[in-house]
């Protein structure tokens, strides 16, 4: 097999464990809550929380059954990550990504999959794949890869790292330095005026994804965000390394999905069909907790004996935000259903992109309303509401949840133009 997921016969379906067990997920949420302050302080998850997430089944959730994984559903990840997100959105974020990256690694050739999962499916995989960065050049038996990649969430606890890089025909002049990225250029997006890059109007270079052991990269401590502080989304640097073909696959294959007959549904779904809704899971959980924290404050009587909840202004804010959070849960559940069992069409992809982007916006609006109307003590920088507020707004700012491109794709799908299908 080369660059595609493993297909199964019916006889294979009994193998592996497919469930994110509710009891184990609950224990992971409890561990994440206990360690939430430490995670914010240290800007990375504690070892206990990371281990609890693995025990709950996140890392193995999308791993092929032949390696003991579950080939699970997107709906299960959404619900489980929301549960963990009520305790710590950073823990939920890493959990979602460890699950999603197992799905990506299933597109590697079989030999590469065996290197990763041959000893068992509970392998934590960090990644930096969008946008591609660094430099990959074809050499005998594989690719010479090097460069710098940002925002590799959960990398401190990872066993492997997936890195995406544009393809080049020959190694760079400076072996250990990636091609220079102009100041105004996004890494991995070609500057059409730069020497050696495609001419203006030409398509971007094709990119590949490479799996390298965590021990092969150097982690630079660069993550210092107001929200999702505990994710440890640091920068990784890889010196010139030859990655064999067995640990490489085209990025386009991962994004498009494998729709051949007999392929498990979790691998057939295009990335845009399910990626956004999974990102929303941690924010949904954090928004629920923000609602609970604000409600506790609003029910508490002030020194004069009055409660904020008795005022019509607070009642209206509560009703609006609570309804928005409930609506998001319903909308995301329906989107997960489309990803797990619906017909795979460009229209379905566009609709799920729309719903994920709108869901993130509604959650940010609901939680921001709580933050702006709570008492001064409730907005304390070390308080719970501040943490939930910062986490939700940080999730909503993720590029995959931007409303403008999602709205454009949805409008084009209604106009007969379809969506990009990824």
XYZ file of C-alpha atoms in Angstrom:
422
model
C 0.000 0.000 0.000
C 1.354 3.428 -0.839
C -0.073 6.655 0.547
C -3.542 5.202 1.188
C -5.397 3.833 4.167
C -5.891 0.156 4.768
C -9.182 -1.320 3.644
C -10.832 -4.109 5.612
C -13.006 -7.132 5.100
C -15.952 -7.796 7.393
C -13.815 -10.331 9.256
C -11.545 -7.521 10.457
C -14.291 -5.458 12.057
C -14.198 -7.183 15.433
C -10.562 -6.234 16.038
C -9.486 -3.239 18.101
C -11.401 -0.995 20.461
C -13.708 1.551 18.848
C -15.109 3.356 21.887
C -14.084 6.477 23.711
C -15.349 5.013 26.971
C -17.490 7.510 28.912
C -16.046 6.460 32.274
C -12.470 6.899 31.061
C -13.339 10.211 29.389
C -14.856 11.378 32.677
C -11.682 10.414 34.533
C -9.603 12.278 31.957
C -11.813 15.340 32.463
C -11.328 15.091 36.226
C -7.554 14.876 35.812
C -7.603 17.849 33.429
C -9.595 19.907 35.939
C -7.209 19.100 38.781
C -4.230 20.117 36.666
C -5.762 23.029 34.745
C -3.945 25.728 36.701
C -0.632 23.906 36.394
C -1.178 23.566 32.650
C -1.779 27.302 32.315
C 1.231 28.104 34.453
C 3.605 25.759 32.617
C 2.008 26.298 29.172
C 1.792 22.544 28.625
C -0.309 19.669 29.914
C 0.821 17.739 32.936
C 1.995 14.185 32.422
C -1.010 12.930 34.414
C -3.491 14.699 32.148
C -1.742 13.560 28.965
C -1.723 9.959 30.183
C -5.405 10.143 31.157
C -6.325 11.342 27.669
C -4.529 8.369 26.149
C -6.248 5.987 28.564
C -9.599 7.501 27.561
C -8.916 6.428 23.973
C -8.270 9.662 22.099
C -4.912 8.685 20.568
C -6.208 5.349 19.266
C -9.649 6.595 18.199
C -8.962 6.845 14.438
C -6.092 4.345 14.299
C -6.754 1.455 11.862
C -8.218 -1.630 13.471
C -5.379 -3.774 12.161
C -3.124 -1.963 14.659
C -5.610 -2.209 17.531
C -7.318 1.139 16.965
C -10.957 2.009 16.698
C -11.558 3.648 13.287
C -14.073 5.646 15.297
C -16.604 8.366 14.581
C -16.354 12.134 14.510
C -19.420 12.423 16.700
C -17.709 10.505 19.500
C -14.698 12.833 19.359
C -16.975 15.886 19.440
C -18.870 14.682 22.516
C -15.817 13.429 24.396
C -13.784 16.575 23.720
C -16.665 18.758 24.906
C -16.729 16.776 28.152
C -12.998 17.290 28.676
C -13.333 20.905 27.535
C -15.629 21.642 30.467
C -12.618 20.946 32.686
C -9.768 22.259 30.544
C -10.022 23.374 26.940
C -6.267 22.951 26.469
C -6.511 19.278 27.377
C -9.501 18.852 25.069
C -7.644 20.586 22.236
C -4.665 18.242 22.507
C -7.032 15.270 22.762
C -8.815 16.239 19.537
C -5.541 16.723 17.698
C -4.002 13.481 18.911
C -7.106 11.742 17.572
C -7.129 13.652 14.280
C -3.431 13.104 13.661
C -3.887 9.371 14.086
C -6.376 9.624 11.244
C -3.815 11.477 9.116
C -1.087 8.933 9.863
C -3.379 6.182 8.561
C -2.695 7.549 5.069
C 0.975 6.553 5.306
C 2.138 3.375 3.568
C 1.727 0.210 5.600
C 5.404 -0.039 6.535
C 5.303 3.457 7.988
C 2.134 2.674 9.914
C 3.846 -0.383 11.375
C 6.722 1.787 12.620
C 4.257 4.019 14.432
C 1.699 1.523 15.732
C 3.426 -1.856 15.555
C 3.781 -1.941 19.347
C 0.265 -0.650 20.024
C -2.264 2.032 19.041
C -1.863 4.421 21.998
C 0.636 6.667 20.240
C 0.479 10.447 20.619
C 1.095 12.239 17.333
C 1.649 15.992 17.100
C 1.559 17.750 13.745
C 2.236 20.925 11.823
C 0.752 20.387 8.378
C -1.228 23.507 7.392
C 0.321 25.564 5.969
C 3.282 23.494 4.762
C 6.694 24.872 5.666
C 10.322 23.815 5.459
C 11.890 22.073 2.477
C 11.539 18.526 1.139
C 13.754 17.293 -1.703
C 13.633 13.904 -3.399
C 16.654 11.693 -2.715
C 17.289 7.980 -3.177
C 14.764 6.029 -1.110
C 12.970 8.987 0.350
C 13.068 12.723 1.001
C 15.599 15.050 2.572
C 13.512 17.150 4.949
C 14.431 20.122 7.102
C 12.956 23.376 8.329
C 10.936 25.043 11.043
C 7.249 24.556 11.785
C 5.075 26.461 14.232
C 2.073 25.629 16.405
C 2.705 21.938 17.025
C 0.139 21.459 19.798
C 0.895 18.783 22.367
C 4.376 18.174 20.979
C 5.983 17.948 24.428
C 4.058 14.724 25.070
C 4.200 13.372 21.505
C 5.828 10.160 20.323
C 5.778 11.150 16.648
C 5.369 14.380 14.676
C 3.760 14.884 11.268
C 5.326 17.703 9.246
C 4.179 19.020 5.863
C 6.620 20.577 3.419
C 6.534 21.677 -0.237
C 8.303 19.351 -2.657
C 11.512 20.400 -4.392
C 13.574 18.549 -6.965
C 16.913 19.066 -5.203
C 18.214 19.857 -1.723
C 18.415 23.507 -0.709
C 21.762 25.263 -1.060
C 22.098 25.514 2.716
C 21.395 21.988 3.876
C 20.151 22.864 7.333
C 18.192 25.991 6.465
C 14.735 26.084 4.934
C 14.192 28.487 2.028
C 13.969 32.030 3.260
C 10.425 33.219 3.858
C 9.916 36.904 3.015
C 8.612 39.005 5.896
C 5.136 39.412 4.422
C 4.768 35.835 3.224
C 2.905 33.106 5.028
C 5.188 30.067 5.505
C 4.367 27.420 2.940
C 2.579 29.840 0.601
C 4.840 30.569 -2.380
C 6.003 34.122 -3.016
C 5.481 34.330 -6.761
C 8.251 36.898 -7.201
C 10.940 34.965 -5.316
C 13.725 33.205 -7.245
C 13.081 29.514 -7.704
C 9.376 29.826 -6.849
C 6.497 29.403 -9.303
C 5.902 32.361 -11.542
C 2.975 34.661 -10.807
C -0.285 32.856 -11.401
C 1.308 29.407 -11.215
C -0.079 26.887 -8.717
C 1.678 26.337 -5.400
C 4.138 23.493 -5.176
C 2.673 20.132 -4.179
C 3.319 19.292 -0.552
C 3.925 16.060 1.325
C 3.423 14.988 4.920
C 6.265 13.248 6.728
C 6.281 11.290 9.970
C 9.372 11.724 12.132
C 10.042 10.537 15.681
C 9.572 13.204 18.328
C 13.219 12.673 19.281
C 14.300 13.883 15.829
C 12.999 17.436 16.314
C 14.080 20.260 18.573
C 11.211 22.007 20.357
C 11.493 25.763 20.840
C 9.409 27.215 23.666
C 7.430 29.819 21.704
C 3.825 29.344 22.864
C 2.551 32.098 25.174
C -1.080 32.647 24.202
C -3.787 34.149 26.397
C -6.080 31.221 25.579
C -5.382 27.502 25.241
C -2.229 28.227 27.216
C -1.782 24.621 28.252
C -1.555 23.185 24.735
C 2.205 23.732 24.423
C 1.734 24.674 20.757
C 5.424 25.285 20.287
C 7.739 25.556 17.301
C 9.672 22.501 16.111
C 12.904 22.478 14.104
C 14.210 19.546 12.107
C 17.793 19.459 10.864
C 18.391 17.818 7.485
C 17.014 14.289 7.789
C 16.253 11.628 5.194
C 12.692 10.417 5.715
C 11.958 7.133 3.902
C 9.100 6.886 1.427
C 7.342 4.574 3.880
C 6.779 7.548 6.208
C 5.484 10.009 3.633
C 2.230 10.699 1.805
C 0.865 13.528 -0.359
C -0.847 16.222 1.695
C -3.589 16.322 -0.921
C -4.502 12.694 -0.140
C -4.926 13.458 3.555
C -7.133 16.451 2.821
C -9.291 14.803 0.154
C -9.921 11.494 1.922
C -9.933 7.991 0.463
C -13.330 7.117 -1.011
C -12.501 3.727 -2.470
C -14.970 0.969 -1.754
C -14.276 -0.786 1.537
C -12.481 2.157 3.153
C -13.655 3.035 6.644
C -15.805 6.141 6.788
C -13.408 8.075 9.006
C -10.794 7.961 6.226
C -13.208 8.615 3.374
C -14.369 11.959 4.779
C -12.584 15.036 3.380
C -10.709 17.048 5.992
C -13.041 20.054 5.767
C -16.091 17.866 6.372
C -15.082 17.082 9.950
C -12.055 19.158 10.943
C -13.895 22.315 11.944
C -16.553 20.572 14.005
C -13.908 18.650 15.980
C -12.096 21.921 16.718
C -15.354 23.261 18.159
C -15.645 20.484 20.758
C -13.215 22.024 23.281
C -14.871 25.439 22.856
C -18.337 23.974 23.410
C -17.193 22.425 26.675
C -15.524 25.651 27.817
C -18.668 27.636 26.948
C -20.783 25.309 29.086
C -18.481 25.937 32.027
C -18.562 29.683 31.399
C -22.353 29.496 31.559
C -22.154 27.633 34.872
C -19.618 30.068 36.354
C -21.631 33.116 35.306
C -24.848 31.570 36.594
C -23.272 30.912 39.990
C -22.253 34.565 40.181
C -25.663 35.782 39.045
C -27.450 33.673 41.695
C -25.307 35.042 44.516
C -26.793 37.901 46.507
C -24.844 41.146 46.749
C -24.273 42.828 50.163
C -27.580 44.644 49.756
C -29.422 41.360 49.295
C -30.090 41.714 45.558
C -28.997 39.151 43.008
C -27.818 40.023 39.471
C -30.079 37.241 38.178
C -33.158 39.150 39.374
C -32.475 42.027 36.986
C -34.053 41.977 33.512
C -30.749 42.853 31.856
C -28.971 39.833 33.339
C -31.940 37.618 32.534
C -31.825 38.640 28.874
C -28.074 38.027 28.662
C -28.484 34.630 30.275
C -31.277 33.634 27.911
C -29.372 34.713 24.805
C -26.090 33.066 25.706
C -27.637 29.839 26.998
C -29.742 29.519 23.844
C -26.715 30.112 21.625
C -24.715 27.423 23.430
C -27.603 24.946 23.172
C -28.052 25.779 19.495
C -24.367 25.184 18.817
C -24.553 21.731 20.388
C -27.496 20.812 18.169
C -25.842 22.230 15.059
C -22.543 20.453 15.687
C -24.299 17.168 16.422
C -26.061 17.358 13.076
C -22.793 18.226 11.340
C -21.124 15.224 12.988
C -23.931 13.040 11.680
C -23.251 14.250 8.154
C -19.547 13.543 8.595
C -20.143 10.046 9.971
C -23.013 8.774 7.821
C -24.143 11.390 5.295
C -23.521 11.413 1.570
C -20.054 12.733 0.754
C -20.732 15.683 -1.520
C -19.166 19.137 -1.986
C -22.424 20.589 -0.676
C -22.121 18.608 2.577
C -18.531 19.778 3.003
C -19.559 23.402 2.459
C -22.445 23.095 4.902
C -20.239 21.610 7.621
C -17.627 24.306 7.107
C -20.372 26.911 7.446
C -21.812 25.343 10.576
C -18.444 24.966 12.307
C -17.497 28.592 11.597
C -20.873 29.905 12.746
C -20.775 27.661 15.825
C -17.391 29.077 16.845
C -18.686 32.608 16.338
C -21.801 31.966 18.419
C -19.788 30.408 21.246
C -17.407 33.366 21.273
C -20.333 35.800 21.304
C -22.108 33.957 24.119
C -19.050 33.740 26.351
C -17.945 37.291 25.609
C -21.400 38.493 26.695
C -20.885 36.745 30.038
C -17.424 38.224 30.409
C -18.566 41.780 29.672
C -21.512 41.686 32.058
C -20.069 39.759 35.017
C -18.824 41.461 38.139
C -15.259 42.727 38.486
C -14.248 39.749 40.629
C -15.690 37.347 38.055
C -13.345 38.828 35.437
C -10.246 38.307 37.586
C -7.295 37.180 35.432
C -6.868 34.079 37.589
C -10.577 33.285 37.678
C -12.352 30.468 35.890
C -14.511 32.694 33.705
C -11.447 34.507 32.373
C -9.902 31.155 31.442
C -13.017 29.904 29.659
C -13.449 33.238 27.872
C -9.834 33.302 26.635
C -9.988 29.651 25.560
C -13.200 30.020 23.564
C -12.034 33.163 21.803
C -8.707 31.524 20.951
C -10.444 28.504 19.435
C -12.757 30.786 17.455
C -9.744 32.600 15.997
C -8.349 29.419 14.416
C -7.940 29.647 10.653
C -10.075 26.553 10.048
C -13.007 28.332 11.716
C -12.841 31.623 9.813
C -16.293 32.561 8.595
C -15.304 34.387 5.399
C -13.879 31.406 3.443
C -16.538 29.096 4.877
C -19.278 31.503 3.778
C -17.756 31.787 0.305
C -17.607 28.001 -0.072
C -21.213 27.674 1.093
C -22.455 30.382 -1.274
C -20.627 28.778 -4.187
C -22.150 25.394 -3.360
C -25.647 26.899 -3.575
C -24.735 28.567 -6.838
C -23.683 25.300 -8.409
C -19.985 26.015 -8.036
C -19.426 23.302 -5.438
C -16.773 23.453 -2.756
C -13.160 22.435 -2.731
C -14.137 19.103 -1.174
C -11.281 19.066 1.316
